[in-house]
JSON list of C-alpha atoms in Angstrom, two decimals:
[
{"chain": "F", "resi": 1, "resn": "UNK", "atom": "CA", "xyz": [-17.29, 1.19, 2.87]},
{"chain": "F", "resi": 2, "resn": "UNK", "atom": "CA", "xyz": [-15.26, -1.25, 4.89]},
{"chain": "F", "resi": 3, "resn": "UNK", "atom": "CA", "xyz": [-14.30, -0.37, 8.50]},
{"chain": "F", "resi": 4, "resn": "UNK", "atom": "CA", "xyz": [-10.55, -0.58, 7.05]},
{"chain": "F", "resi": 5, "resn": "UNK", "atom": "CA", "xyz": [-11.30, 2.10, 4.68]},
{"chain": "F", "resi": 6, "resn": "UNK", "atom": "CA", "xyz": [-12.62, 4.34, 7.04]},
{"chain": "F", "resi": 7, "resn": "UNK", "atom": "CA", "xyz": [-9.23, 3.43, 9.58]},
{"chain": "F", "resi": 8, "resn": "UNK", "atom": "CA", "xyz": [-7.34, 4.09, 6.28]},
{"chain": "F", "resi": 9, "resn": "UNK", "atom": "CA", "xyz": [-9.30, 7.45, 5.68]},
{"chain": "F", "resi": 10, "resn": "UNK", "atom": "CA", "xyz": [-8.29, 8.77, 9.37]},
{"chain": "F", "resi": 11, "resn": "UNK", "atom": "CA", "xyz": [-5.26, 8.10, 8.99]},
{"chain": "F", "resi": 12, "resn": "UNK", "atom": "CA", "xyz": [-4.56, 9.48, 5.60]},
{"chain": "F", "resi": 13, "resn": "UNK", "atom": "CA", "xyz": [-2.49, 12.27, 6.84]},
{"chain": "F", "resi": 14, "resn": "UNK", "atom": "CA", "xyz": [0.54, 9.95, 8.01]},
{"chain": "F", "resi": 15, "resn": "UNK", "atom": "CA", "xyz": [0.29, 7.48, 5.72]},
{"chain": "F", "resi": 16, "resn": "UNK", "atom": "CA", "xyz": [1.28, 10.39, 3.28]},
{"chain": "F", "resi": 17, "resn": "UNK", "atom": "CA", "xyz": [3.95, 10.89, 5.04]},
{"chain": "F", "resi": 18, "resn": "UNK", "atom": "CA", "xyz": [5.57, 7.31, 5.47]},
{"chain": "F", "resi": 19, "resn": "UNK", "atom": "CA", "xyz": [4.85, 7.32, 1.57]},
{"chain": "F", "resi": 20, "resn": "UNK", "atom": "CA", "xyz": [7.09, 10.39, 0.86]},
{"chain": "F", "resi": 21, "resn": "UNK", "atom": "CA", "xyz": [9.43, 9.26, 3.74]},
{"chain": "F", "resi": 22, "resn": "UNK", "atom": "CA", "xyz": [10.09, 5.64, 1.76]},
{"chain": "F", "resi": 23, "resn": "UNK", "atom": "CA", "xyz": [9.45, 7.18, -1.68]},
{"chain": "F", "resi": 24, "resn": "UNK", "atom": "CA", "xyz": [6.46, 5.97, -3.10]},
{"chain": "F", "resi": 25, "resn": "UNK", "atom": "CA", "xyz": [4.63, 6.82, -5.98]},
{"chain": "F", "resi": 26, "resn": "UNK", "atom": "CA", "xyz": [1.70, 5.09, -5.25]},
{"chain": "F", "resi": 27, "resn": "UNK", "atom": "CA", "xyz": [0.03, 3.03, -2.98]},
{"chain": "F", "resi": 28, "resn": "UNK", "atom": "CA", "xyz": [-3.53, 0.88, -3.78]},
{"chain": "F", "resi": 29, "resn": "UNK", "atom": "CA", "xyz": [-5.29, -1.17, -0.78]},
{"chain": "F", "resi": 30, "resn": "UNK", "atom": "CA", "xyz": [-6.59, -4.47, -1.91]},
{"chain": "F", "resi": 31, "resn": "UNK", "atom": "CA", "xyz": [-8.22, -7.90, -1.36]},
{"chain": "F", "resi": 32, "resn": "UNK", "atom": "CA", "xyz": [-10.65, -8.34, 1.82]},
{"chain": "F", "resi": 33, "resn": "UNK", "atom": "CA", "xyz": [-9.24, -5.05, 3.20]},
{"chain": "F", "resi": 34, "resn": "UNK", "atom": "CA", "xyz": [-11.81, -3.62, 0.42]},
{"chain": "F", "resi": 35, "resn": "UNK", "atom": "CA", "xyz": [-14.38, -6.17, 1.00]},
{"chain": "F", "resi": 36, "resn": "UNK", "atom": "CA", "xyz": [-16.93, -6.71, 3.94]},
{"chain": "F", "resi": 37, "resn": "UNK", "atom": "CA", "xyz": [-15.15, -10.12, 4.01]},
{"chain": "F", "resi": 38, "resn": "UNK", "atom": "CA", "xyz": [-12.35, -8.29, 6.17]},
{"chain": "F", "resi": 39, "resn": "UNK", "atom": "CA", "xyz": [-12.47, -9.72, 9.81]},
{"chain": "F", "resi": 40, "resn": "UNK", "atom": "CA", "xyz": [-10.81, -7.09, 11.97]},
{"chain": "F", "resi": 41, "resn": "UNK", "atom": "CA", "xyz": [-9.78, -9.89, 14.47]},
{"chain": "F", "resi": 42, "resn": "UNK", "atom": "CA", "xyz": [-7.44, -12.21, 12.01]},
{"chain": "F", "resi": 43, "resn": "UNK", "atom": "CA", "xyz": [-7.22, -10.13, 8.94]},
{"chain": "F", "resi": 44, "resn": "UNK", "atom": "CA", "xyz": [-3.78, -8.69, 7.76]},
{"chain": "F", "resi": 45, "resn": "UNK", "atom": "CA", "xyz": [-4.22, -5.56, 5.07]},
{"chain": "F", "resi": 46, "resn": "UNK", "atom": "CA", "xyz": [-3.05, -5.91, 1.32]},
{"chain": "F", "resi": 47, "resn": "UNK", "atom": "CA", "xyz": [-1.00, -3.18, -0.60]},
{"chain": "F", "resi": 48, "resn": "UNK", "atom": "CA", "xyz": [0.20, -2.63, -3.78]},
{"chain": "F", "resi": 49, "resn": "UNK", "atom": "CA", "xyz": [2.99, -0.36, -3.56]},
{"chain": "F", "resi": 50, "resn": "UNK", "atom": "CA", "xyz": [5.14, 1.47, -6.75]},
{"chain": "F", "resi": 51, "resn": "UNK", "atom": "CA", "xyz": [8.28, 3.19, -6.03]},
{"chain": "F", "resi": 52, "resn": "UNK", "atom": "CA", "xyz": [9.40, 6.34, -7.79]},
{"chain": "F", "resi": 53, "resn": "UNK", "atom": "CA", "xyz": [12.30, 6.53, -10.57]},
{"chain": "F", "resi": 54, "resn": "UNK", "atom": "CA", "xyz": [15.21, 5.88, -9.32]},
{"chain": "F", "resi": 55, "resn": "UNK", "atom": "CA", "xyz": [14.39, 5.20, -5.56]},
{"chain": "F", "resi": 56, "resn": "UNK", "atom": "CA", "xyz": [17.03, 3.25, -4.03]},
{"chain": "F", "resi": 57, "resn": "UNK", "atom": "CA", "xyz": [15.35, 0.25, -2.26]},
{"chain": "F", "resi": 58, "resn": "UNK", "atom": "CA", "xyz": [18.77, -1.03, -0.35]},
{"chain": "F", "resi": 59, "resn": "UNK", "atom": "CA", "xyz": [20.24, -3.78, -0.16]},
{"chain": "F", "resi": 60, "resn": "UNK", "atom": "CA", "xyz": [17.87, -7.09, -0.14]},
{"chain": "F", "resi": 61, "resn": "UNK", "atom": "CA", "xyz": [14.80, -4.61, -0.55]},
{"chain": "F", "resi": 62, "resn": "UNK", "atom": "CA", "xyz": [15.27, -3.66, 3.06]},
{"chain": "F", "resi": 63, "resn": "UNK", "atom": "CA", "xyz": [13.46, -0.37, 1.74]},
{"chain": "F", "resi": 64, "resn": "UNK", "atom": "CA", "xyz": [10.38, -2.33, 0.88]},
{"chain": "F", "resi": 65, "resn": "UNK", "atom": "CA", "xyz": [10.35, -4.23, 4.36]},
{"chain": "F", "resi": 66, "resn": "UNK", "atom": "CA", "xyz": [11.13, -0.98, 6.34]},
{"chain": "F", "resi": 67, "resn": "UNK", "atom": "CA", "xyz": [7.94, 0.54, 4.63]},
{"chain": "F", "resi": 68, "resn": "UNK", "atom": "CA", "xyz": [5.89, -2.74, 5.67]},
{"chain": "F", "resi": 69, "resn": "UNK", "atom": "CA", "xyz": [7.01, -2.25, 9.14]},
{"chain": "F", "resi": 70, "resn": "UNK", "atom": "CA", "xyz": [6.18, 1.15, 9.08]},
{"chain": "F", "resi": 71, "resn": "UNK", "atom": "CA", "xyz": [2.40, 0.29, 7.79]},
{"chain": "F", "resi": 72, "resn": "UNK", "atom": "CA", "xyz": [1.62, -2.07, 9.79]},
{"chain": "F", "resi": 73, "resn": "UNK", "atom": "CA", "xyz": [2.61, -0.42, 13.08]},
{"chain": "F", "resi": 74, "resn": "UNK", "atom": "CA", "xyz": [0.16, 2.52, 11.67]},
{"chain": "F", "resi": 75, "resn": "UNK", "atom": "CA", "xyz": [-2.46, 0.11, 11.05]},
{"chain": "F", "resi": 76, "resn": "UNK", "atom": "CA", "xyz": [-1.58, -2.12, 14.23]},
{"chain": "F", "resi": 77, "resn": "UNK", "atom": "CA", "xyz": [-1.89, -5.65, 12.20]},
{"chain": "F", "resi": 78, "resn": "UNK", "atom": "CA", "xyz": [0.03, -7.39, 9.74]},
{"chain": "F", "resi": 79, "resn": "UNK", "atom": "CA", "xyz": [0.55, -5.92, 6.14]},
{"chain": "F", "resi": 80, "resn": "UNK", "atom": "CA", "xyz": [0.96, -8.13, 3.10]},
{"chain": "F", "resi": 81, "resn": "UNK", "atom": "CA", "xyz": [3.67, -5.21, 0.68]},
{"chain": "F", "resi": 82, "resn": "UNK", "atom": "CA", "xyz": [3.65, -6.12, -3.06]},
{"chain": "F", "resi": 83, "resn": "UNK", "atom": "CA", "xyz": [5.51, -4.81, -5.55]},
{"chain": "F", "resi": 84, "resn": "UNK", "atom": "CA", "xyz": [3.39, -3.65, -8.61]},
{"chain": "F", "resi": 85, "resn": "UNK", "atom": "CA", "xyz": [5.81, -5.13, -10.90]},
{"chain": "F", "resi": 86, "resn": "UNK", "atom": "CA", "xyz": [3.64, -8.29, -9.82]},
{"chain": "F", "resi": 87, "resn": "UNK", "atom": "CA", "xyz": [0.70, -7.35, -11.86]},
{"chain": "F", "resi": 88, "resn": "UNK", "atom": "CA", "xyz": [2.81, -8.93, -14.69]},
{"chain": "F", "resi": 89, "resn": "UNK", "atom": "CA", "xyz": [1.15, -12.19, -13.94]},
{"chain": "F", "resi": 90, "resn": "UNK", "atom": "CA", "xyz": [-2.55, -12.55, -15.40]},
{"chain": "F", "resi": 91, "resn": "UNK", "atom": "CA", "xyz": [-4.37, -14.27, -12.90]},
{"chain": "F", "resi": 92, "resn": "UNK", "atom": "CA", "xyz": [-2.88, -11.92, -9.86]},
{"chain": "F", "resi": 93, "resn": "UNK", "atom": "CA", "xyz": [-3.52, -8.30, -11.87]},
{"chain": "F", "resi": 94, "resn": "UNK", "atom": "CA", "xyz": [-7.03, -9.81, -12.53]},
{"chain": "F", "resi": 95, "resn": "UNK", "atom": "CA", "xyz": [-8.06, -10.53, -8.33]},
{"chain": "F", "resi": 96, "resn": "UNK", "atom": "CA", "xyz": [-6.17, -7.43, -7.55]},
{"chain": "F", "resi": 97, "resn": "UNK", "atom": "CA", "xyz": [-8.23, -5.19, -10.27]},
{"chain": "F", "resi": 98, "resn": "UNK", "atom": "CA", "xyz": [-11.01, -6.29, -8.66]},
{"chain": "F", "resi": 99, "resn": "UNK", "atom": "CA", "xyz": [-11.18, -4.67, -5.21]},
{"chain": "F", "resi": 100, "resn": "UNK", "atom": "CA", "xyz": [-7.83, -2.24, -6.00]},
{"chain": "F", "resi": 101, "resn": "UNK", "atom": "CA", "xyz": [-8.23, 1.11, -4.16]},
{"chain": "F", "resi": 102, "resn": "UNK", "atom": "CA", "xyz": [-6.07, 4.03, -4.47]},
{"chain": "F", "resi": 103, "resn": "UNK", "atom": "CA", "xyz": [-4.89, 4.95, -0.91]},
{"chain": "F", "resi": 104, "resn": "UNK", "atom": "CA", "xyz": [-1.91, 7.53, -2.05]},
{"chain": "F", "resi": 105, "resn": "UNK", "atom": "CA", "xyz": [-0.85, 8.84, -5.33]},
{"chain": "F", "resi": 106, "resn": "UNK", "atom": "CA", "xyz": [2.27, 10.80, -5.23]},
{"chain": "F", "resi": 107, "resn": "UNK", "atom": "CA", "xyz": [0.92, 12.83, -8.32]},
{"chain": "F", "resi": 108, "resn": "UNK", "atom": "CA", "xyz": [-1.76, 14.34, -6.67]},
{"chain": "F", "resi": 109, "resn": "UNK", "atom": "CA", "xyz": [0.42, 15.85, -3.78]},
{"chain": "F", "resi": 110, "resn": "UNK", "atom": "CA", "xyz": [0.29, 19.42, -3.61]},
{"chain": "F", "resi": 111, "resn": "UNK", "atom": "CA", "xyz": [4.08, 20.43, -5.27]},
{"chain": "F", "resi": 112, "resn": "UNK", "atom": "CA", "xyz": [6.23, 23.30, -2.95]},
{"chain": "F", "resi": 113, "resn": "UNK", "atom": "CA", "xyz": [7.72, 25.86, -4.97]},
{"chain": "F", "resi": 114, "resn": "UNK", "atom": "CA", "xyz": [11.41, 26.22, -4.02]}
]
């Protein structure tokens, strides 16, 4: 385990709720974030990120740039945000699938009754 999986682990708790806050189905951690080739001194973290239906990302994504503000002020570094819809393209969905960690998964949150 990576030191930025255990920072990710402590912090699971509000990074749940920036996900719900910006609507996100999912989010996966990836490249040398899941790797000990992460250097904590010049490394920025990679995330896959899905949106739910219908979430509204603004105008000029400013949604999807709000929500990489908001990470990397939690994590305190840079954040590299992409769009799952970029698995599309072989050769990235093939690097990705190899160090892709589930972080938050919208599906598993417990549902309120109203």
């Amino acid at each position: 385990m990576t030191a930025i999986s255990l920072d990710i682990q402590d912090k699971a708790e509000v990074l749940a709720g920036i996900c719900r806050r910006f609507g996100v189905a999912r989010l996966e951690l990836f490249g040398s974030a899941c790797t000990d080739q992460f250097d904590a001194g010049r490394s920025d973290i990679d995330f896959l990120v899905e949106f739910l239906p219908d979430t509204d990302l603004g105008p000029w994504l400013s949604r999807l740039s709000e929500l990489k503000a908001a990470l990397g002020r939690l994590y305190g570094r840079p954040v590299d945000l992409v769009m799952s819809s970029a698995l599309r393209d072989p050769w990235f969905s093939r690097e990705a699938a190899k160090t892709r960690i589930t972080v938050y998964d919208a599906s598993q949150e417990p549902k309120i009754a109203s």
